[in-house]
Tab-separated table of C-alpha atoms and ligand atoms in Angstrom:
chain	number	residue	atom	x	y	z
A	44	UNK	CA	-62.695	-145.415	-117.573
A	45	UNK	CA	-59.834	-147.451	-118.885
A	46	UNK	CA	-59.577	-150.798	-120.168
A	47	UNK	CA	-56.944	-153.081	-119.543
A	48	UNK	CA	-56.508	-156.522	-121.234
A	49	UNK	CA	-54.826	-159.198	-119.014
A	50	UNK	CA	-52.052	-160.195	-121.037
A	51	UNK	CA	-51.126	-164.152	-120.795
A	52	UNK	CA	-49.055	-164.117	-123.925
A	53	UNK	CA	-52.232	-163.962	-126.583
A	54	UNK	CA	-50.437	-163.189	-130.020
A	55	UNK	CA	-50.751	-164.825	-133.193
A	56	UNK	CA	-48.879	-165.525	-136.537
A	57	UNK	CA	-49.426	-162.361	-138.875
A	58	UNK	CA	-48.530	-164.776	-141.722
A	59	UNK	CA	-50.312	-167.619	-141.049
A	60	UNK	CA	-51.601	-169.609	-144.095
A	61	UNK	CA	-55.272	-170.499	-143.413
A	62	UNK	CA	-55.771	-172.356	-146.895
A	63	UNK	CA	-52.990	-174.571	-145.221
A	64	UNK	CA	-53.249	-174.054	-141.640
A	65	UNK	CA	-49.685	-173.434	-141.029
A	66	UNK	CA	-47.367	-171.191	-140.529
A	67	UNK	CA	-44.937	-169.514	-142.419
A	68	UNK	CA	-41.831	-171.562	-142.923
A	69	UNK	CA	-39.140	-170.842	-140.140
A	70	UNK	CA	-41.555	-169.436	-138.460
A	71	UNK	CA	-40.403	-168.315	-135.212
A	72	UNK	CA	-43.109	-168.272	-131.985
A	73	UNK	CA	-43.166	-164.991	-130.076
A	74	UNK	CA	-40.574	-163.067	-132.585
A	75	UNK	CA	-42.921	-163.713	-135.367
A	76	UNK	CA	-45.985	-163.692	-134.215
A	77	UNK	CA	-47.992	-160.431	-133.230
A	78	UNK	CA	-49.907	-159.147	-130.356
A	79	UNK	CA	-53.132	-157.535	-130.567
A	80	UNK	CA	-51.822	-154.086	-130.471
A	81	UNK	CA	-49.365	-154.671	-133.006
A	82	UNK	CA	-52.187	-156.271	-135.356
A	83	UNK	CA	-55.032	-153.746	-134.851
A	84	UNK	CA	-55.057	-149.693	-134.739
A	85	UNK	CA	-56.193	-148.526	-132.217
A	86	UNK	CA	-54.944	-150.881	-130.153
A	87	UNK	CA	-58.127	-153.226	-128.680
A	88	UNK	CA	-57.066	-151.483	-125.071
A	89	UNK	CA	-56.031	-148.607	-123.008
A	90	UNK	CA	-53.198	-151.068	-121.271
A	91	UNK	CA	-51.776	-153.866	-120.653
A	92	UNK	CA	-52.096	-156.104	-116.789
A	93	UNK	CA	-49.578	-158.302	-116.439
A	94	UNK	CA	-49.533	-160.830	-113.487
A	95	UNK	CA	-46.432	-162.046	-111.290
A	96	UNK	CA	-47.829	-165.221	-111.277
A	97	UNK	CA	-47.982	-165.999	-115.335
A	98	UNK	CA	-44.672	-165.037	-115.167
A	99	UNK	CA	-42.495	-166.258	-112.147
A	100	UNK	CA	-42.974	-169.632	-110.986
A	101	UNK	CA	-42.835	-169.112	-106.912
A	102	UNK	CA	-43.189	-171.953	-103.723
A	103	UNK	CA	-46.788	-173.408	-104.048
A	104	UNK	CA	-47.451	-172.021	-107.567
A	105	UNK	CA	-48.299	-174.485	-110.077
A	106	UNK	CA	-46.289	-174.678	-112.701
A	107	UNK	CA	-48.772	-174.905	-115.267
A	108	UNK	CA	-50.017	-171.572	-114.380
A	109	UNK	CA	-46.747	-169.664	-115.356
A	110	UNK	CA	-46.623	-168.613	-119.271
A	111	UNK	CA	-43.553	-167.382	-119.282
A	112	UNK	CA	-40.512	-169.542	-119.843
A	113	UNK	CA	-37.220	-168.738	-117.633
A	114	UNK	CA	-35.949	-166.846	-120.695
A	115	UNK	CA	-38.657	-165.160	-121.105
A	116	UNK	CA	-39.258	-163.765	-117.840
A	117	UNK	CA	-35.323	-162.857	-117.750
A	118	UNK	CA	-35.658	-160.848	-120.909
A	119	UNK	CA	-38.769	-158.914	-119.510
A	120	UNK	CA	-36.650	-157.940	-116.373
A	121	UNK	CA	-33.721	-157.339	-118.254
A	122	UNK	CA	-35.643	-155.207	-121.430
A	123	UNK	CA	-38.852	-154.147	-119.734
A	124	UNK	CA	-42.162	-155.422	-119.937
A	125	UNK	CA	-42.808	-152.254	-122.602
A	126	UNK	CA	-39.827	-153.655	-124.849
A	127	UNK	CA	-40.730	-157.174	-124.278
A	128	UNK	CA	-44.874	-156.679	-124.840
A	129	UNK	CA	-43.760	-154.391	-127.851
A	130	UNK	CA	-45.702	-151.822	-126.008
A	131	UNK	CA	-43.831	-149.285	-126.499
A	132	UNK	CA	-42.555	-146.043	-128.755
A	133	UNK	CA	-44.419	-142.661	-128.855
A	134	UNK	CA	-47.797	-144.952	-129.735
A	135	UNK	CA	-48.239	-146.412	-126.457
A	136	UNK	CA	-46.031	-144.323	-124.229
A	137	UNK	CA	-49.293	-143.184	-122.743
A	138	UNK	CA	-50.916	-146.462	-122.126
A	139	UNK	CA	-51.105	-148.051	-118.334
A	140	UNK	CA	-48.927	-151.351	-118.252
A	141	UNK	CA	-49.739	-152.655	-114.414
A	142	UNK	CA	-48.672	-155.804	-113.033
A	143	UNK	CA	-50.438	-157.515	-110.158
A	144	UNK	CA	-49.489	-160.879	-108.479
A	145	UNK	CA	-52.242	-162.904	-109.578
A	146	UNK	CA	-53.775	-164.092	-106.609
A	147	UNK	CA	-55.711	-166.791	-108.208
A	148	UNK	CA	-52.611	-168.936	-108.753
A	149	UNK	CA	-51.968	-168.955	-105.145
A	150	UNK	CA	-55.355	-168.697	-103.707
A	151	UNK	CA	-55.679	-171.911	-101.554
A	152	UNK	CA	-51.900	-171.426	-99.701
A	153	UNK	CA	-51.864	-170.203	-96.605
A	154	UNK	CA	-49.731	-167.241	-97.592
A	155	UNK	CA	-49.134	-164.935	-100.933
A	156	UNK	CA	-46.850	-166.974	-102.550
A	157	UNK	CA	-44.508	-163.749	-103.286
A	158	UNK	CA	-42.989	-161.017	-101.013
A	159	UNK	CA	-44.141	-157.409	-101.363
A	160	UNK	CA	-40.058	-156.969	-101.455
A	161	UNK	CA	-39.813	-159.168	-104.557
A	162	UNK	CA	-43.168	-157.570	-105.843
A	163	UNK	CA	-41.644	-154.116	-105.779
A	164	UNK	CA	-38.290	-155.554	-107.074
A	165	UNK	CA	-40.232	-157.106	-110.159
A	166	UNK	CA	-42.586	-154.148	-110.819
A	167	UNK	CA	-39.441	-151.939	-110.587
A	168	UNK	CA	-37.440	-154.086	-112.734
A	169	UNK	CA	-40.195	-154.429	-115.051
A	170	UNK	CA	-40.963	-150.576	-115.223
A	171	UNK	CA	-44.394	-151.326	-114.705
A	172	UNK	CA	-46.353	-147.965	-114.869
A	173	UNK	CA	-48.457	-148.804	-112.098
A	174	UNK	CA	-48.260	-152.000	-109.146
A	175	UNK	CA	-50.750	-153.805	-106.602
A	176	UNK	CA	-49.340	-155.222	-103.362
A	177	UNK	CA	-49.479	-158.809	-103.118
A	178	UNK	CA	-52.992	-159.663	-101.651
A	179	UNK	CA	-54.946	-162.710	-100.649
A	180	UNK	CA	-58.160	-163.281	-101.897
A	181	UNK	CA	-61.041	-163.870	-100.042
A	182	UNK	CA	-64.218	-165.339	-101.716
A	183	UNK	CA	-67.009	-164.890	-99.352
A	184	UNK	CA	-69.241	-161.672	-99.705
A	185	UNK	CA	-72.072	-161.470	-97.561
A	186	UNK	CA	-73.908	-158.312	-97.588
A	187	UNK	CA	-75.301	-159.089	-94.809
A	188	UNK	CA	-72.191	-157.567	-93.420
A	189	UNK	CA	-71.890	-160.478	-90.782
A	190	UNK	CA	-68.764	-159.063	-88.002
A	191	UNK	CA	-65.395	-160.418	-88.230
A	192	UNK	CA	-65.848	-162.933	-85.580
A	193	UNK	CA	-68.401	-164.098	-87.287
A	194	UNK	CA	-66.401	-165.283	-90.173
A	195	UNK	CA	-63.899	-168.080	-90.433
A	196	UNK	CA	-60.084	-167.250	-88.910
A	197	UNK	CA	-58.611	-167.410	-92.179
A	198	UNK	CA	-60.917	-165.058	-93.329
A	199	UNK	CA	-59.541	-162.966	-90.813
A	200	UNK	CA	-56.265	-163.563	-91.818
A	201	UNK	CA	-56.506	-163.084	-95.250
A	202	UNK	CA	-57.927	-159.583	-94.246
A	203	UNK	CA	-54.951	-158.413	-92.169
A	204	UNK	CA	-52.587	-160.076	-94.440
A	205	UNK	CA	-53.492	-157.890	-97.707
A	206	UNK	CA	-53.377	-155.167	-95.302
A	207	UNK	CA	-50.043	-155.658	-93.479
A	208	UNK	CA	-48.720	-156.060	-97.367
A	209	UNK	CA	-50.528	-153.026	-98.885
A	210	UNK	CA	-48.420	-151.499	-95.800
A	211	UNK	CA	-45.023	-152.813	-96.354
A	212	UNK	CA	-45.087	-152.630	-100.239
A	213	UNK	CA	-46.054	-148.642	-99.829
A	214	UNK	CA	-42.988	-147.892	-97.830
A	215	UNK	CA	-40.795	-150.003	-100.107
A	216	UNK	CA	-42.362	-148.335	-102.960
A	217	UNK	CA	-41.273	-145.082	-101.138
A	218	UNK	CA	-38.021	-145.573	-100.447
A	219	UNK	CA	-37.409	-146.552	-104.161
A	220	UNK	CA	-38.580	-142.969	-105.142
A	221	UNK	CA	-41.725	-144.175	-106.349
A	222	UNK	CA	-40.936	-146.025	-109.438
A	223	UNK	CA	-44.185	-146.903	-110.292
A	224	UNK	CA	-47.823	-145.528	-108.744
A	225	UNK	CA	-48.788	-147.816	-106.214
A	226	UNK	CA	-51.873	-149.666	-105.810
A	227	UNK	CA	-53.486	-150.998	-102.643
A	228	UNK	CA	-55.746	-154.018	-103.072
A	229	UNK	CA	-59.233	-154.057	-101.163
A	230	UNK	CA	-60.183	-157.606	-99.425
A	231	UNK	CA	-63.079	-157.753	-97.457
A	232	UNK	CA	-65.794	-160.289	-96.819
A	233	UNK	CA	-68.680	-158.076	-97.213
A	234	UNK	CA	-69.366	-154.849	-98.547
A	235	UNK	CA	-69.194	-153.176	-95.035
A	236	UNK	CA	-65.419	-154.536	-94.294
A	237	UNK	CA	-64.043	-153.909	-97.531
A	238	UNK	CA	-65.096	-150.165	-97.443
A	239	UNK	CA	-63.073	-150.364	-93.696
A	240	UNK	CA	-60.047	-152.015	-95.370
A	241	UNK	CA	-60.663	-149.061	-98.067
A	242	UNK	CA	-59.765	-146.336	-95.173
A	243	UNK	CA	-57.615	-148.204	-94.255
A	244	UNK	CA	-55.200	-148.044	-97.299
A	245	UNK	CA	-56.058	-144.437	-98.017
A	246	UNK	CA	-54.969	-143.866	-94.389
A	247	UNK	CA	-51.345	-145.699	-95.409
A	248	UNK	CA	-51.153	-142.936	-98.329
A	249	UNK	CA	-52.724	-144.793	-101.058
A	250	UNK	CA	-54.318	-142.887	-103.825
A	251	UNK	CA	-55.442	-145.778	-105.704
A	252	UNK	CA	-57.087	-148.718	-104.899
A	253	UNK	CA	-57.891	-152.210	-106.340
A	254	UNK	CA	-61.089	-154.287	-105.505
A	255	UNK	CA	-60.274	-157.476	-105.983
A	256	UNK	CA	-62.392	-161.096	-104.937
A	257	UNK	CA	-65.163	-159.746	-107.453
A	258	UNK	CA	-64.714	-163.047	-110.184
A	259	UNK	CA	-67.549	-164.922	-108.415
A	260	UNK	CA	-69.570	-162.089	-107.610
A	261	UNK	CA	-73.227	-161.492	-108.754
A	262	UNK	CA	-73.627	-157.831	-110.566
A	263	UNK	CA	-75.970	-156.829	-107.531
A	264	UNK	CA	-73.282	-157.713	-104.943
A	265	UNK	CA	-70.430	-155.830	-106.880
A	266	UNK	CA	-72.373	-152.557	-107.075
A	267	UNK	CA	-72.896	-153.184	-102.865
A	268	UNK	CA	-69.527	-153.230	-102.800
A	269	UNK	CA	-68.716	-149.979	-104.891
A	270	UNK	CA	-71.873	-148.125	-103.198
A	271	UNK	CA	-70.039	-149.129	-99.391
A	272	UNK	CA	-66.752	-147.875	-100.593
A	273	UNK	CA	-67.372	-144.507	-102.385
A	274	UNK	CA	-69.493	-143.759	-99.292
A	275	UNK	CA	-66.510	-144.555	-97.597
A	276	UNK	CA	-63.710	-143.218	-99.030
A	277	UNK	CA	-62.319	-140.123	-100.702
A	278	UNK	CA	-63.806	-138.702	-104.213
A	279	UNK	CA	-60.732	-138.594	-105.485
A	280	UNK	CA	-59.010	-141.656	-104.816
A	281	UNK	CA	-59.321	-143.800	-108.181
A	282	UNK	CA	-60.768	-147.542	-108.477
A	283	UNK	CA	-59.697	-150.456	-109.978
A	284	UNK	CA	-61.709	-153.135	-110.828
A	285	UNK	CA	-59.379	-156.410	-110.697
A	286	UNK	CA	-60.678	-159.150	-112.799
A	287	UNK	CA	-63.579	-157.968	-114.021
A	288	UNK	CA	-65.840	-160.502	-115.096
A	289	UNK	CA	-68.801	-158.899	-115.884
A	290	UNK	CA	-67.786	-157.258	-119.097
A	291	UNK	CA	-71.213	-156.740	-120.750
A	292	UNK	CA	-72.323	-154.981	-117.732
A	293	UNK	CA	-69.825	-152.109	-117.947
A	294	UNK	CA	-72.644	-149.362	-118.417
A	295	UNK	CA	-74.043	-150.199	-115.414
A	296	UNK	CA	-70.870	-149.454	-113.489
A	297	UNK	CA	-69.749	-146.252	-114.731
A	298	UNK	CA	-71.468	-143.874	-111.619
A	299	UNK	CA	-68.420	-144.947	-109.544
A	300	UNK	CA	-65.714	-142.943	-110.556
A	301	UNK	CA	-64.144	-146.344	-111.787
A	302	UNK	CA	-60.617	-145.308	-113.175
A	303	UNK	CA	-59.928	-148.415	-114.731
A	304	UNK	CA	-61.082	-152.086	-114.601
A	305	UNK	CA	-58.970	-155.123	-116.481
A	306	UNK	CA	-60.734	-158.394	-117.967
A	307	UNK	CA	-59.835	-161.112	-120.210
A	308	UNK	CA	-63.579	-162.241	-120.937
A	309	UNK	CA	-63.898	-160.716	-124.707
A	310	UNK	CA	-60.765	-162.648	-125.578
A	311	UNK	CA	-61.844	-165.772	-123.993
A	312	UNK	CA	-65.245	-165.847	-124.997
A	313	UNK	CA	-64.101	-166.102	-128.513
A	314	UNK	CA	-63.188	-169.928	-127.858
A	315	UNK	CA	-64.373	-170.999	-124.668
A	316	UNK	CA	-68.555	-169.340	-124.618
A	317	UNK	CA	-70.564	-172.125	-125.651
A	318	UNK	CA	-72.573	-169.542	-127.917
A	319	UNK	CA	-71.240	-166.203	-127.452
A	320	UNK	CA	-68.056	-165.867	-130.112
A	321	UNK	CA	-68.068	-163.097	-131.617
A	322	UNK	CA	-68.939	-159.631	-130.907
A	323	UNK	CA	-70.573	-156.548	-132.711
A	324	UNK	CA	-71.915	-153.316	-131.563
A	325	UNK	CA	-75.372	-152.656	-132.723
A	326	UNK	CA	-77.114	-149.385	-133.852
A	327	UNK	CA	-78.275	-149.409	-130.270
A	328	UNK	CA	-75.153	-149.387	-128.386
A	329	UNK	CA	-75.481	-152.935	-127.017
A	330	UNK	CA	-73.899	-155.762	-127.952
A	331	UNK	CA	-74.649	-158.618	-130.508
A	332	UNK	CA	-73.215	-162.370	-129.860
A	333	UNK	CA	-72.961	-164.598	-132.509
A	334	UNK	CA	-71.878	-168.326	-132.531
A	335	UNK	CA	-68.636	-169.205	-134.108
A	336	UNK	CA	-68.867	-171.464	-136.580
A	337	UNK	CA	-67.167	-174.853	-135.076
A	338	UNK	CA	-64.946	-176.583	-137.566
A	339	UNK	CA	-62.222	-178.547	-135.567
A	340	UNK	CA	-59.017	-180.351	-137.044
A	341	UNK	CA	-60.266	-183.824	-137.314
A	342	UNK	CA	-56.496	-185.420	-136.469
A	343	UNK	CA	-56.258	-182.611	-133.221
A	344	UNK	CA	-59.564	-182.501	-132.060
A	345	UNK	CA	-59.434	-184.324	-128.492
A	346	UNK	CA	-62.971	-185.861	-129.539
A	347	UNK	CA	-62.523	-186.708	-132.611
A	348	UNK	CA	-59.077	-188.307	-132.150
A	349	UNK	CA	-60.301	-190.546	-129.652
A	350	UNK	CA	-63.302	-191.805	-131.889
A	351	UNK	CA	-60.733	-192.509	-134.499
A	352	UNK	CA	-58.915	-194.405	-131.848
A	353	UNK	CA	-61.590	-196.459	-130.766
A	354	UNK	CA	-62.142	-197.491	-134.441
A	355	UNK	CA	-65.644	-195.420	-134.028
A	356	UNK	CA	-64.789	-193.069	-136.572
A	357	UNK	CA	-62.721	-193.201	-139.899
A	358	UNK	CA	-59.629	-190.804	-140.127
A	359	UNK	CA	-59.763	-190.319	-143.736
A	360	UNK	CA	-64.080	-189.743	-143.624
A	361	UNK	CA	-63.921	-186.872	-141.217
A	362	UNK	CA	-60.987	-185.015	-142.616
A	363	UNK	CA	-62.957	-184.950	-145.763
A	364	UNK	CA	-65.852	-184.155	-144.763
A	365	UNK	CA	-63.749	-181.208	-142.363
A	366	UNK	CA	-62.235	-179.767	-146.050
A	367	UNK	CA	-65.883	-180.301	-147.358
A	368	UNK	CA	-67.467	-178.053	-144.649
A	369	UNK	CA	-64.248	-175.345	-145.017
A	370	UNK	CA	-65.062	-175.017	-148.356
A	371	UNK	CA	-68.705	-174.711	-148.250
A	372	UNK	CA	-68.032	-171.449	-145.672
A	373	UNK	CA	-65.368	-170.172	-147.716
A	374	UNK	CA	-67.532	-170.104	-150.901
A	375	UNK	CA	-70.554	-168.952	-148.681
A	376	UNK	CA	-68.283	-166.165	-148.058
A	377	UNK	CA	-67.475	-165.260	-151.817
A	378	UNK	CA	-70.713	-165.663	-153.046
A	379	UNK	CA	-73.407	-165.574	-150.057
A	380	UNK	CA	-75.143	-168.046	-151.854
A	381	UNK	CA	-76.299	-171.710	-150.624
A	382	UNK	CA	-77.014	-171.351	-147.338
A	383	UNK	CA	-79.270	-174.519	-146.595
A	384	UNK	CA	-76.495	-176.660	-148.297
A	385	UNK	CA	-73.421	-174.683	-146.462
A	386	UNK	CA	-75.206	-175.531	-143.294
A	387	UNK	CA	-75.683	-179.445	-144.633
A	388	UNK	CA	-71.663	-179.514	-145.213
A	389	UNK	CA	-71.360	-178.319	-141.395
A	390	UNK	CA	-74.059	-180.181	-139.608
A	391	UNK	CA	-72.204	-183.139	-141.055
A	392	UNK	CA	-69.232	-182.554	-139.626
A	393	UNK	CA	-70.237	-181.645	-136.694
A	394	UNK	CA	-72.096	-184.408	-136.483
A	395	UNK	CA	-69.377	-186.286	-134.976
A	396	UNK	CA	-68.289	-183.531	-132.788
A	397	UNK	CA	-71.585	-184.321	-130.574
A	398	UNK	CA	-71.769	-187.791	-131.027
A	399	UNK	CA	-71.154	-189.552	-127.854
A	400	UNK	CA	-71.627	-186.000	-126.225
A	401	UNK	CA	-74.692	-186.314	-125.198
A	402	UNK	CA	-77.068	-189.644	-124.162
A	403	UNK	CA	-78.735	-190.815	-126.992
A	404	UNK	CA	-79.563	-190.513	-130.587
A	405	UNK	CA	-82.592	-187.808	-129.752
A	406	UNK	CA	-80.543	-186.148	-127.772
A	407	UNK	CA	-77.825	-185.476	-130.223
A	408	UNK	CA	-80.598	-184.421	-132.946
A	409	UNK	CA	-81.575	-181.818	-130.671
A	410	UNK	CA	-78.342	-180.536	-130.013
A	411	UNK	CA	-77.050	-180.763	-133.257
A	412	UNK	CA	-80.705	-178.974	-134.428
A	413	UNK	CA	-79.830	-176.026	-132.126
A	414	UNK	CA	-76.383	-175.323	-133.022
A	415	UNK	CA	-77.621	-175.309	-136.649
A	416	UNK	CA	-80.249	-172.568	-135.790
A	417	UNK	CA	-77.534	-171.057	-134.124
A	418	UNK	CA	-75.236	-171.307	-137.092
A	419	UNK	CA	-78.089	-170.334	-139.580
A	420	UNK	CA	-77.877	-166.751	-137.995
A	421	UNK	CA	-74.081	-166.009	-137.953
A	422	UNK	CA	-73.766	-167.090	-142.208
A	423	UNK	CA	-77.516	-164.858	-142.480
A	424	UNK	CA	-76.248	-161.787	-140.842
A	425	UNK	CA	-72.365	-162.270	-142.176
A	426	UNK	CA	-71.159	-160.380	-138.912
A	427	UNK	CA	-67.243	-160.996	-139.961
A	428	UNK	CA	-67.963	-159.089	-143.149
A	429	UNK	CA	-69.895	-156.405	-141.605
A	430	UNK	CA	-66.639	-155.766	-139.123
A	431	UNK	CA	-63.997	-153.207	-140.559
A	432	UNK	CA	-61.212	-154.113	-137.804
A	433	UNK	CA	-57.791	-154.754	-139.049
A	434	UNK	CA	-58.384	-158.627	-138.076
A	435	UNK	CA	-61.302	-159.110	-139.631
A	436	UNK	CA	-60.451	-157.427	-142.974
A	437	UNK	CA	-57.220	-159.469	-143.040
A	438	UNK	CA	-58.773	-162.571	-142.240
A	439	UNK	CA	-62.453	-162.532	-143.586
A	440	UNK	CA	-64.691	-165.645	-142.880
A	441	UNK	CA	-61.297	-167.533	-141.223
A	442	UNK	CA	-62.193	-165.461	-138.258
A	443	UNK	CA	-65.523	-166.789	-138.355
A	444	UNK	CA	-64.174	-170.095	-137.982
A	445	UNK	CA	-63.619	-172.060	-134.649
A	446	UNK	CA	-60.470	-173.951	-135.227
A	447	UNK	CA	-57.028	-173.594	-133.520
A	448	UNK	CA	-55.398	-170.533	-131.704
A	449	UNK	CA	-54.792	-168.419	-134.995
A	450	UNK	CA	-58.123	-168.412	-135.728
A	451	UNK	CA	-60.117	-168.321	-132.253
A	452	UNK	CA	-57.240	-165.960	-131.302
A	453	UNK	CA	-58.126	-163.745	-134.169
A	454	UNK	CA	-61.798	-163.584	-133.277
A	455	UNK	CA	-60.651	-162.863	-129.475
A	456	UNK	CA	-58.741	-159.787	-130.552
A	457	UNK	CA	-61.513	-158.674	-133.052
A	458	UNK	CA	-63.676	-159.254	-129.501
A	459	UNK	CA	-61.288	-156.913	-127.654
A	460	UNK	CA	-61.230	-154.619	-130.231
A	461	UNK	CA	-65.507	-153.857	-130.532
A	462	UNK	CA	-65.708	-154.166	-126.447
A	463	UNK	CA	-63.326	-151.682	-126.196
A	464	UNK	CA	-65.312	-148.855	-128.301
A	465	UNK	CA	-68.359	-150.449	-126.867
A	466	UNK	CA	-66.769	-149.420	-123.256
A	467	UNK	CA	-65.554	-145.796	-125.474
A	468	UNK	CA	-68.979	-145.084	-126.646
A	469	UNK	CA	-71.109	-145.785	-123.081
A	470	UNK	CA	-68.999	-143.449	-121.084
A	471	UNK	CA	-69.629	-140.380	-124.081
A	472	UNK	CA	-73.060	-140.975	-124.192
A	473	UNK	CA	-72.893	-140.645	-120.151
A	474	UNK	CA	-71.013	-137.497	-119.996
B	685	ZN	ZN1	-63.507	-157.362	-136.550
């Protein structure tokens, strides 16, 4: 089973000063900075998704969900997205690079926002190793299995649309000689229909499908899903798991015949998990969290600058009492030494980052009690130094740290990096 990271431009500055928190002078964004791949061997992934939608701004597509800039997306039509992701050479000329439309951005118009002509064109263009036609999610799952007419017409529509896509995108695909191996994406709106719309695709030729829709879904549903469609469908037509959100989960899913699956979650829990940061495999197999420990720029810090506004807070207080906690870590690091007054330096702090937060003074005890317990445990078990990926050995206890994109980045990569032998090291012990 192969694991693909959903690239929306995650790379970081290899040089970045952490003492200083800046980057290298002249330093240039993008030609500078590194991906994940570049930073860590072996790469944190088996390949790379890409998604129309982060990169081509189309009719109805918010503009803030594009990443790419016009340049951008010219240069990876122009040099490939292998050239462009730096995905390339002998290293990675083995490694999946697939590009769906990313129905999300486009999920409450009527229509895909993007033709499965232009698809093709921009896979093609692209020399994407493998493509899904441009589909339109439907969110529902009932596994109850309720009839079509049951559901809601554009439920219905949605349905034939993906299908009458997956149809036209096939023969385009075809009469381009095949440039890239062709995925058909499975909508349904239960367990029952998307095993139908299955056939279906493997009746157009498909050899390879995507189940997509499965974000929202509860574990039980998805394996409802995957039980209705390998009854369904051939043995030897491969699976794709779009989006899958579930990451933890993955041993649970591996009696599928799941080719490959794509998620962003390890990266994203690194900054946006309330608890779960950081990752590390432990003698079990399984998978310890541990909380980052949160030490925010006082002057960028969307709380803290407002406090300062409001006259609540004092600009010149926090920031030293920021440096004060950054030390403390950094010498917790070196020496291990002074926990209880490590954690003092950071409760202080953060202090202010929960002030206001939640109602009340009790409240705010108890919440800034709890994310000291929680803290207590990540500087006790010194997970970052226990790590020997290339982040984490290049950026000890910074990585740790929860403060700006080269640092939560970091952590997100280190994240991608343990899932990925995690997912390695469930499917041997399976075999
Ligand atoms: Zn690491």
């Amino acid at each position: 089973m192969k694991f693909l990271y959903s690239d929306t431009q995650d790379y970081v500055d290899p040089n970045y000063d952490f003492l200083n928190d800046r980057n290298k002078i002249g330093h240039k964004r993008y030609w500078d900075d590194q991906y994940a791949h570049e930073l860590m061997d072996p790469a944190p992934y088996d390949g790379l998704l890409v998604s129309m939608s982060a990169v081509r701004q189309a009719e109805g597509v918010a503009k803030s969900k594009v990443r790419y800039s016009t340049s951008e997306e010219q240069r990876m039509l122009r040099d490939g997205a292998r050239k462009f992701l730096r995905f390339g050479g002998p290293k990675f000329k083995d490694r999946m690079l697939m590009g769906d439309c990313g129905a999300f951005a486009y999920v409450e118009h009527p229509k895909p926002a993007y033709s499965p002509m232009e698809v093709m064109e921009f896979y093609a263009d692209a020399g994407f190793t493998h493509g899904c036609s441009p589909d339109h999610i439907i969110f529902e799952c009932d596994t109850a299995n309720p009839s079509r007419s049951e559901m809601s017409k554009q439920v219905g529509d949605r349905y034939d649309i993906t299908l009458k896509n997956a149809h036209e995108f096939l023969k385009l695909t075809k009469e381009e000689d095949w440039p890239f191996e062709p995925l058909g994406p499975i909508q349904g709106w239960s367990p029952q229909s998307m095993a139908e719309a299955a056939v279906e695709l493997e009746k157009m030729g498909y050899r390879y499908l995507a189940v997509g829709g499965l974000v929202p879904l509860k574990v039980e549903v998805i394996h409802e899903v995957l039980q209705a469609l390998r009854r369904a469908i051939k043995p030897e037509t491969d699976i794709h798991l779009l989006g899958f959100a579930k990451a933890d989960k993955i041993h649970e899913f591996t009696g599928y015949g799941v080719t490959s699956f794509d998620s962003t979650s390890p990266l994203l829990a690194a900054f946006k998990d309330a608890k779960k940061n950081y990752y590390l495999e432990n003698p079990n197999g399984g998978l310890d969290y541990y909380t980052a420990v949160r030490i925010p720029q006082a002057i960028e810090n969307t709380r803290l600058v407002r406090g300062i506004k409001e006259g609540r807070f004092s600009a010149e207080a926090l920031q030293k009492m920021e440096a004060q906690a950054l030390d403390a870590m950094r010498a917790y690091h070196r020496t291990g030494m002074a926990i209880d007054s490590t954690l003092d330096a950071i409760t202080e702090y953060q202090h202010f980052l929960v002030k206001g937060n939640v109602g009340g003074d009790e409240e705010e005890a108890k919440a800034l009690k709890k994310q000291r317990e929680l803290i207590r445990r990540t500087l006790e078990e010194k997970p970052w130094q226990r790590c020997g990926c290339d982040i984490c050995k290049q950026a000890g206890v910074e990585v740790i740290i929860f403060r700006a994109s080269n640092r939560n980045k970091r952590r997100g990569m280190h994240n991608l990096g343990v899932y990925h032998q995690h997912v390695q090291r469930t499917l041997n012990k399976k075999k």
